[in-house]
């Protein structure tokens, strides 16, 4: 079944197979077989919806045979981060406190993907309540990086990144509060995009930090990511922060980028994110790849200049006050009464005791740390000094972006200061874990779109290049990412031809 080898298929390749007569059941089965074969070791999925997926694929095949109306993504498998509620399908957000819960409805993004004809393979592993950068905070099991099983796949959407990078799903949805789509994409050689805040519905997304949370695509190519983003994006009256604007036109922008149409584009390289005087904690290999990528863009006609955004230096402390503050409020709903786990409900405990036992056993250490931190930052007497101050920093960061975008069209940086680190290396050091988010936090705090696109390897591991744009200009991220992708593909092709020539002694 070499034509149905999931490790080598992007979305157009699957669509070509479907057009040539492969059934959606064949395609789905190929992914389920791959999951069966390797997920025991990888840990990408928390729940595999095998039977439901095959039944859904059979429906698509029947509709096709009957000449019925097919959705634009008919028969394409997809994986969903376990933070999205899915009707009748277990949804845990990576936490024991939601173990056994089967939601009564679909998140808007899940409903949109269903309506488009996709086949949901299952729910992917994640850091508990999306708090983490390595997927080691999952209450169930860690996920491994398909590039090197002894390393983390990034987080918190590490199940989604490992699934796509390992060929256990063609593409997947993740969520990004402070970097959780972009960083795991960078760690596994994928494309990951955090949309403009409000560009994709949060309805049915289990809330971590509501003013930051945003769902988005994780895929093998920029085009695949754009297709998935267009399918989930756009206004949703059920999310009060949803922007009432047309779905952004992304696939077209991807085509323009792939053709190298960048002449005149003004690119700002952010000094505070790995530039002169700001290289502490960055891998030299990461900085090299990013520098080469910037040179590539200049070679395509982009005007490159360095830009300073001084408040970015404060993004980390501001984020780690704002996000836990919002989390401490959002997570109050998990009290053992309405969803999932309930501990001590044997008649010998009071209501308060049941709630506290449930939370004691249901939440993991990082979630507890965040709740305590957030509650402290919001408490009377400390509110102004911590939460209030962090909100001021958030405004300064937004102001830096606004000033920068007066002069440039996009800002670029590494996605992550380092490549994927060994499993276990940072679990006892929360600050080292938080430092992984250095480059992704500014766009999160300002609500701006940002993409991570692979830009080569360092120490044999993938490096991500981040492109940030003004609100609602997600298309710029895709255009630049597609240009980078195409240029690197061409360079790889040229290297391959060189090697071929070396070996055969003649031009290929
Ligand atoms: N790593 C960051 C955190 O732990 C971001 C997580 C996210 O984007 N969900 O909060």
Short mmCIF file of N, CA and C in Angstrom, two decimals, residues 344-469:
data_model
loop_
_atom_site.label_atom_id
_atom_site.label_comp_id
_atom_site.label_asym_id
_atom_site.label_seq_id
_atom_site.Cartn_x
_atom_site.Cartn_y
_atom_site.Cartn_z
N UNK A 344 -14.93 11.45 46.82
CA UNK A 344 -15.44 11.56 48.19
C UNK A 344 -16.95 11.65 48.29
N UNK A 345 -17.63 11.28 47.22
CA UNK A 345 -19.09 11.38 47.19
C UNK A 345 -19.71 10.11 47.78
N UNK A 346 -19.38 9.82 49.05
CA UNK A 346 -19.85 8.57 49.66
C UNK A 346 -20.72 8.83 50.88
N UNK A 347 -21.19 10.05 51.02
CA UNK A 347 -22.08 10.37 52.13
C UNK A 347 -21.35 10.79 53.39
N UNK A 348 -20.03 10.56 53.43
CA UNK A 348 -19.30 10.90 54.66
C UNK A 348 -18.62 12.27 54.57
N UNK A 349 -18.75 12.95 53.42
CA UNK A 349 -18.08 14.24 53.25
C UNK A 349 -19.08 15.34 52.95
N UNK A 350 -18.74 16.54 53.39
CA UNK A 350 -19.58 17.69 53.08
C UNK A 350 -19.36 18.09 51.62
N UNK A 351 -20.22 18.96 51.12
CA UNK A 351 -20.10 19.47 49.75
C UNK A 351 -18.72 20.10 49.54
N UNK A 352 -18.31 20.95 50.50
CA UNK A 352 -17.01 21.62 50.38
C UNK A 352 -15.88 20.59 50.34
N UNK A 353 -16.01 19.54 51.16
CA UNK A 353 -14.95 18.52 51.17
C UNK A 353 -14.89 17.77 49.83
N UNK A 354 -16.06 17.48 49.25
CA UNK A 354 -16.07 16.80 47.95
C UNK A 354 -15.38 17.68 46.90
N UNK A 355 -15.70 18.96 46.94
CA UNK A 355 -15.08 19.88 45.97
C UNK A 355 -13.57 19.91 46.16
N UNK A 356 -13.15 20.00 47.41
CA UNK A 356 -11.71 20.16 47.61
C UNK A 356 -10.97 18.84 47.35
N UNK A 357 -11.56 17.70 47.71
CA UNK A 357 -10.93 16.42 47.38
C UNK A 357 -10.83 16.22 45.87
N UNK A 358 -11.90 16.60 45.17
CA UNK A 358 -11.91 16.45 43.71
C UNK A 358 -10.79 17.28 43.09
N UNK A 359 -10.67 18.51 43.55
CA UNK A 359 -9.62 19.38 42.98
C UNK A 359 -8.23 18.91 43.39
N UNK A 360 -8.11 18.47 44.62
CA UNK A 360 -6.82 17.98 45.11
C UNK A 360 -6.33 16.83 44.22
N UNK A 361 -7.23 15.89 43.94
CA UNK A 361 -6.82 14.72 43.14
C UNK A 361 -6.93 14.95 41.64
N UNK A 362 -7.80 15.85 41.24
CA UNK A 362 -8.08 16.03 39.81
C UNK A 362 -7.11 16.93 39.07
N UNK A 363 -6.51 17.89 39.77
CA UNK A 363 -5.57 18.83 39.13
C UNK A 363 -4.13 18.40 39.39
N UNK A 364 -3.29 18.54 38.37
CA UNK A 364 -1.87 18.23 38.52
C UNK A 364 -1.10 19.42 39.09
N UNK A 365 0.20 19.21 39.36
CA UNK A 365 1.01 20.24 40.04
C UNK A 365 1.11 21.57 39.30
N UNK A 366 1.28 21.55 37.98
CA UNK A 366 1.44 22.82 37.26
C UNK A 366 0.13 23.61 37.29
N UNK A 367 -1.00 22.91 37.18
CA UNK A 367 -2.30 23.58 37.20
C UNK A 367 -2.51 24.21 38.58
N UNK A 368 -2.16 23.49 39.62
CA UNK A 368 -2.29 24.05 40.97
C UNK A 368 -1.38 25.27 41.13
N UNK A 369 -0.16 25.16 40.61
CA UNK A 369 0.76 26.30 40.71
C UNK A 369 0.14 27.54 40.06
N UNK A 370 -0.45 27.35 38.88
CA UNK A 370 -1.04 28.49 38.16
C UNK A 370 -2.25 29.06 38.92
N UNK A 371 -3.07 28.18 39.48
CA UNK A 371 -4.25 28.67 40.20
C UNK A 371 -3.81 29.49 41.41
N UNK A 372 -2.81 29.00 42.13
CA UNK A 372 -2.33 29.72 43.31
C UNK A 372 -1.72 31.06 42.90
N UNK A 373 -0.89 31.02 41.86
CA UNK A 373 -0.25 32.25 41.36
C UNK A 373 -1.31 33.27 40.94
N UNK A 374 -2.29 32.80 40.18
CA UNK A 374 -3.33 33.69 39.65
C UNK A 374 -4.21 34.25 40.76
N UNK A 375 -4.54 33.41 41.70
CA UNK A 375 -5.39 33.87 42.81
C UNK A 375 -4.65 34.93 43.62
N UNK A 376 -3.36 34.70 43.81
CA UNK A 376 -2.52 35.67 44.54
C UNK A 376 -2.46 37.00 43.79
N UNK A 377 -2.21 36.91 42.48
CA UNK A 377 -2.07 38.14 41.68
C UNK A 377 -3.36 38.95 41.65
N UNK A 378 -4.49 38.28 41.84
CA UNK A 378 -5.78 38.97 41.78
C UNK A 378 -6.28 39.40 43.15
N UNK A 379 -5.56 39.01 44.21
CA UNK A 379 -6.13 39.22 45.54
C UNK A 379 -6.02 40.69 45.96
N UNK A 380 -6.95 41.09 46.83
CA UNK A 380 -6.99 42.47 47.31
C UNK A 380 -5.64 42.82 47.91
N UNK A 381 -5.13 43.99 47.60
CA UNK A 381 -3.84 44.39 48.13
C UNK A 381 -2.70 44.10 47.17
N UNK A 382 -2.85 43.08 46.30
CA UNK A 382 -1.79 42.75 45.35
C UNK A 382 -2.21 43.00 43.91
N UNK A 383 -3.51 43.18 43.71
CA UNK A 383 -4.07 43.30 42.37
C UNK A 383 -3.33 44.35 41.52
N UNK A 384 -3.20 45.57 42.08
CA UNK A 384 -2.55 46.63 41.31
C UNK A 384 -1.08 46.32 41.03
N UNK A 385 -0.42 45.78 42.05
CA UNK A 385 1.02 45.55 41.93
C UNK A 385 1.33 44.43 40.92
N UNK A 386 0.46 43.45 40.80
CA UNK A 386 0.75 42.32 39.90
C UNK A 386 -0.13 42.34 38.65
N UNK A 387 -1.41 42.05 38.82
CA UNK A 387 -2.29 41.96 37.64
C UNK A 387 -2.35 43.30 36.92
N UNK A 388 -2.57 44.37 37.67
CA UNK A 388 -2.69 45.70 37.06
C UNK A 388 -1.42 46.09 36.31
N UNK A 389 -0.29 45.83 36.93
CA UNK A 389 1.00 46.14 36.32
C UNK A 389 1.20 45.32 35.03
N UNK A 390 0.83 44.06 35.09
CA UNK A 390 0.99 43.19 33.91
C UNK A 390 0.12 43.70 32.76
N UNK A 391 -1.07 44.18 33.08
CA UNK A 391 -1.94 44.72 32.02
C UNK A 391 -1.32 45.96 31.39
N UNK A 392 -0.62 46.76 32.21
CA UNK A 392 0.05 47.95 31.64
C UNK A 392 1.16 47.52 30.68
N UNK A 393 1.90 46.49 31.09
CA UNK A 393 2.95 45.98 30.20
C UNK A 393 2.33 45.48 28.90
N UNK A 394 1.18 44.83 29.03
CA UNK A 394 0.49 44.34 27.83
C UNK A 394 0.21 45.50 26.87
N UNK A 395 -0.23 46.62 27.42
CA UNK A 395 -0.48 47.80 26.57
C UNK A 395 0.81 48.30 25.92
N UNK A 396 1.90 48.28 26.68
CA UNK A 396 3.18 48.74 26.11
C UNK A 396 3.62 47.84 24.96
N UNK A 397 3.40 46.54 25.12
CA UNK A 397 3.77 45.60 24.05
C UNK A 397 2.95 45.88 22.80
N UNK A 398 1.65 46.10 23.00
CA UNK A 398 0.79 46.43 21.85
C UNK A 398 1.28 47.72 21.18
N UNK A 399 1.68 48.69 22.01
CA UNK A 399 2.18 49.95 21.46
C UNK A 399 3.45 49.74 20.64
N UNK A 400 4.35 48.88 21.14
CA UNK A 400 5.57 48.57 20.37
C UNK A 400 5.22 47.99 19.00
N UNK A 401 4.24 47.09 18.99
CA UNK A 401 3.83 46.49 17.71
C UNK A 401 3.27 47.58 16.78
N UNK A 402 2.41 48.43 17.34
CA UNK A 402 1.77 49.46 16.50
C UNK A 402 2.84 50.36 15.89
N UNK A 403 3.82 50.77 16.71
CA UNK A 403 4.89 51.62 16.20
C UNK A 403 5.69 50.88 15.13
N UNK A 404 6.00 49.60 15.39
CA UNK A 404 6.80 48.84 14.43
C UNK A 404 6.06 48.71 13.09
N UNK A 405 4.75 48.48 13.18
CA UNK A 405 4.00 48.27 11.94
C UNK A 405 3.73 49.59 11.18
N UNK A 406 4.14 50.70 11.75
CA UNK A 406 4.16 51.94 10.95
C UNK A 406 5.27 51.87 9.91
N UNK A 407 6.33 51.12 10.25
CA UNK A 407 7.51 51.09 9.38
C UNK A 407 7.67 49.80 8.59
N UNK A 408 7.11 48.70 9.08
CA UNK A 408 7.30 47.42 8.38
C UNK A 408 5.96 46.71 8.22
N UNK A 409 5.92 45.73 7.31
CA UNK A 409 4.68 44.98 7.06
C UNK A 409 4.58 43.74 7.94
N UNK A 410 5.73 43.11 8.23
CA UNK A 410 5.75 41.94 9.11
C UNK A 410 6.97 42.03 10.02
N UNK A 411 6.89 41.35 11.16
CA UNK A 411 8.03 41.21 12.06
C UNK A 411 8.44 39.74 12.08
N UNK A 412 9.74 39.49 12.18
CA UNK A 412 10.19 38.10 12.19
C UNK A 412 11.15 37.85 13.35
N UNK A 413 11.24 36.58 13.73
CA UNK A 413 12.10 36.15 14.85
C UNK A 413 12.19 34.63 14.82
N UNK A 414 13.03 34.06 15.69
CA UNK A 414 12.89 32.61 15.89
C UNK A 414 11.52 32.35 16.50
N UNK A 415 10.99 31.13 16.34
CA UNK A 415 9.75 30.76 17.04
C UNK A 415 10.07 30.37 18.47
N UNK A 416 11.17 29.64 18.62
CA UNK A 416 11.59 29.15 19.94
C UNK A 416 13.09 29.40 20.06
N UNK A 417 13.56 29.78 21.23
CA UNK A 417 15.00 30.04 21.37
C UNK A 417 15.87 28.80 21.14
N UNK A 418 15.29 27.62 21.32
CA UNK A 418 16.09 26.39 21.21
C UNK A 418 15.34 25.36 20.38
N UNK A 419 16.06 24.30 20.01
CA UNK A 419 15.40 23.14 19.41
C UNK A 419 14.80 22.29 20.54
N UNK A 420 14.11 21.23 20.18
CA UNK A 420 13.45 20.34 21.15
C UNK A 420 14.48 19.80 22.14
N UNK A 421 14.16 19.90 23.43
CA UNK A 421 15.10 19.44 24.45
C UNK A 421 14.73 18.02 24.91
N UNK A 422 15.68 17.36 25.62
CA UNK A 422 15.41 15.98 26.06
C UNK A 422 14.24 15.92 27.06
N UNK A 423 13.46 14.87 26.95
CA UNK A 423 12.37 14.65 27.89
C UNK A 423 12.94 14.67 29.31
N UNK A 424 12.28 15.39 30.19
CA UNK A 424 12.71 15.44 31.59
C UNK A 424 13.64 16.60 31.92
N UNK A 425 14.26 17.20 30.89
CA UNK A 425 15.33 18.19 31.17
C UNK A 425 14.81 19.42 31.91
N UNK A 426 13.53 19.79 31.72
CA UNK A 426 13.06 21.04 32.34
C UNK A 426 11.91 20.83 33.32
N UNK A 427 11.54 19.57 33.59
CA UNK A 427 10.33 19.37 34.41
C UNK A 427 10.47 19.90 35.83
N UNK A 428 11.69 19.94 36.35
CA UNK A 428 11.84 20.43 37.72
C UNK A 428 12.16 21.90 37.79
N UNK A 429 12.09 22.58 36.65
CA UNK A 429 12.49 23.98 36.61
C UNK A 429 11.44 24.78 35.82
N UNK A 430 10.35 25.17 36.49
CA UNK A 430 9.27 25.87 35.77
C UNK A 430 9.76 27.09 35.00
N UNK A 431 10.74 27.82 35.54
CA UNK A 431 11.19 29.03 34.83
C UNK A 431 11.88 28.68 33.52
N UNK A 432 12.64 27.59 33.51
CA UNK A 432 13.28 27.15 32.26
C UNK A 432 12.20 26.74 31.26
N UNK A 433 11.15 26.10 31.75
CA UNK A 433 10.03 25.72 30.88
C UNK A 433 9.36 26.98 30.31
N UNK A 434 9.12 27.96 31.17
CA UNK A 434 8.46 29.19 30.71
C UNK A 434 9.32 29.94 29.68
N UNK A 435 10.64 29.83 29.83
CA UNK A 435 11.54 30.56 28.93
C UNK A 435 11.38 30.10 27.48
N UNK A 436 10.82 28.91 27.28
CA UNK A 436 10.60 28.41 25.92
C UNK A 436 9.63 29.30 25.14
N UNK A 437 8.86 30.12 25.86
CA UNK A 437 7.81 30.92 25.22
C UNK A 437 8.25 32.35 24.90
N UNK A 438 9.51 32.64 25.14
CA UNK A 438 10.03 34.00 24.99
C UNK A 438 9.61 34.69 23.69
N UNK A 439 9.72 33.98 22.59
CA UNK A 439 9.49 34.61 21.28
C UNK A 439 8.01 34.63 20.88
N UNK A 440 7.23 33.74 21.44
CA UNK A 440 5.83 33.63 21.00
C UNK A 440 4.89 34.52 21.81
N UNK A 441 5.29 34.90 23.05
CA UNK A 441 4.37 35.62 23.93
C UNK A 441 3.97 37.01 23.44
N UNK A 442 4.87 37.81 22.84
CA UNK A 442 4.43 39.16 22.45
C UNK A 442 3.20 39.16 21.54
N UNK A 443 3.20 38.36 20.48
CA UNK A 443 2.05 38.35 19.57
C UNK A 443 0.79 37.87 20.29
N UNK A 444 0.96 36.95 21.25
CA UNK A 444 -0.20 36.48 22.02
C UNK A 444 -0.80 37.63 22.81
N UNK A 445 0.05 38.36 23.54
CA UNK A 445 -0.45 39.43 24.40
C UNK A 445 -1.09 40.54 23.59
N UNK A 446 -0.63 40.75 22.36
CA UNK A 446 -1.19 41.81 21.53
C UNK A 446 -2.34 41.31 20.64
N UNK A 447 -2.62 40.00 20.69
CA UNK A 447 -3.74 39.44 19.91
C UNK A 447 -3.46 39.37 18.42
N UNK A 448 -2.19 39.34 18.04
CA UNK A 448 -1.83 39.42 16.61
C UNK A 448 -1.59 38.04 16.00
N UNK A 449 -1.75 37.94 14.68
CA UNK A 449 -1.49 36.66 14.01
C UNK A 449 0.00 36.39 13.92
N UNK A 450 0.39 35.13 14.03
CA UNK A 450 1.79 34.75 13.93
C UNK A 450 1.88 33.31 13.48
N UNK A 451 2.83 33.05 12.58
CA UNK A 451 2.99 31.70 12.02
C UNK A 451 4.40 31.21 12.33
N UNK A 452 4.54 29.89 12.45
CA UNK A 452 5.88 29.30 12.49
C UNK A 452 6.03 28.40 11.28
N UNK A 453 7.13 28.62 10.55
CA UNK A 453 7.41 27.81 9.36
C UNK A 453 8.80 27.21 9.52
N UNK A 454 8.99 25.94 9.13
CA UNK A 454 10.32 25.33 9.28
C UNK A 454 11.35 26.07 8.45
N UNK A 455 12.55 26.26 9.03
CA UNK A 455 13.60 26.99 8.28
C UNK A 455 14.93 26.25 8.34
N UNK A 456 14.86 24.93 8.44
CA UNK A 456 16.10 24.15 8.43
C UNK A 456 16.31 23.44 9.75
N UNK A 457 17.51 22.86 9.91
CA UNK A 457 17.80 22.03 11.08
C UNK A 457 18.99 22.60 11.85
N UNK A 458 18.99 22.33 13.15
CA UNK A 458 20.16 22.59 13.98
C UNK A 458 20.34 21.35 14.84
N UNK A 459 21.53 20.82 14.91
CA UNK A 459 21.79 19.56 15.62
C UNK A 459 20.84 18.46 15.14
N UNK A 460 20.49 18.49 13.86
CA UNK A 460 19.61 17.47 13.31
C UNK A 460 18.15 17.62 13.69
N UNK A 461 17.80 18.73 14.33
CA UNK A 461 16.41 18.93 14.77
C UNK A 461 15.83 20.19 14.13
N UNK A 462 14.51 20.21 13.92
CA UNK A 462 13.89 21.33 13.19
C UNK A 462 13.97 22.66 13.94
N UNK A 463 14.10 23.73 13.16
CA UNK A 463 14.07 25.10 13.67
C UNK A 463 12.87 25.81 13.04
N UNK A 464 12.18 26.62 13.83
CA UNK A 464 11.02 27.36 13.32
C UNK A 464 11.32 28.84 13.16
N UNK A 465 10.77 29.42 12.10
CA UNK A 465 10.91 30.86 11.79
C UNK A 465 9.54 31.48 12.01
N UNK A 466 9.48 32.53 12.86
CA UNK A 466 8.18 33.12 13.17
C UNK A 466 7.95 34.42 12.37
N UNK A 467 6.75 34.54 11.82
CA UNK A 467 6.34 35.75 11.10
C UNK A 467 5.09 36.30 11.77
N UNK A 468 5.19 37.55 12.26
CA UNK A 468 4.06 38.20 12.94
C UNK A 468 3.53 39.33 12.07
N UNK A 469 2.23 39.58 12.14
CA UNK A 469 1.61 40.60 11.28
C UNK A 469 0.58 41.39 12.08
#
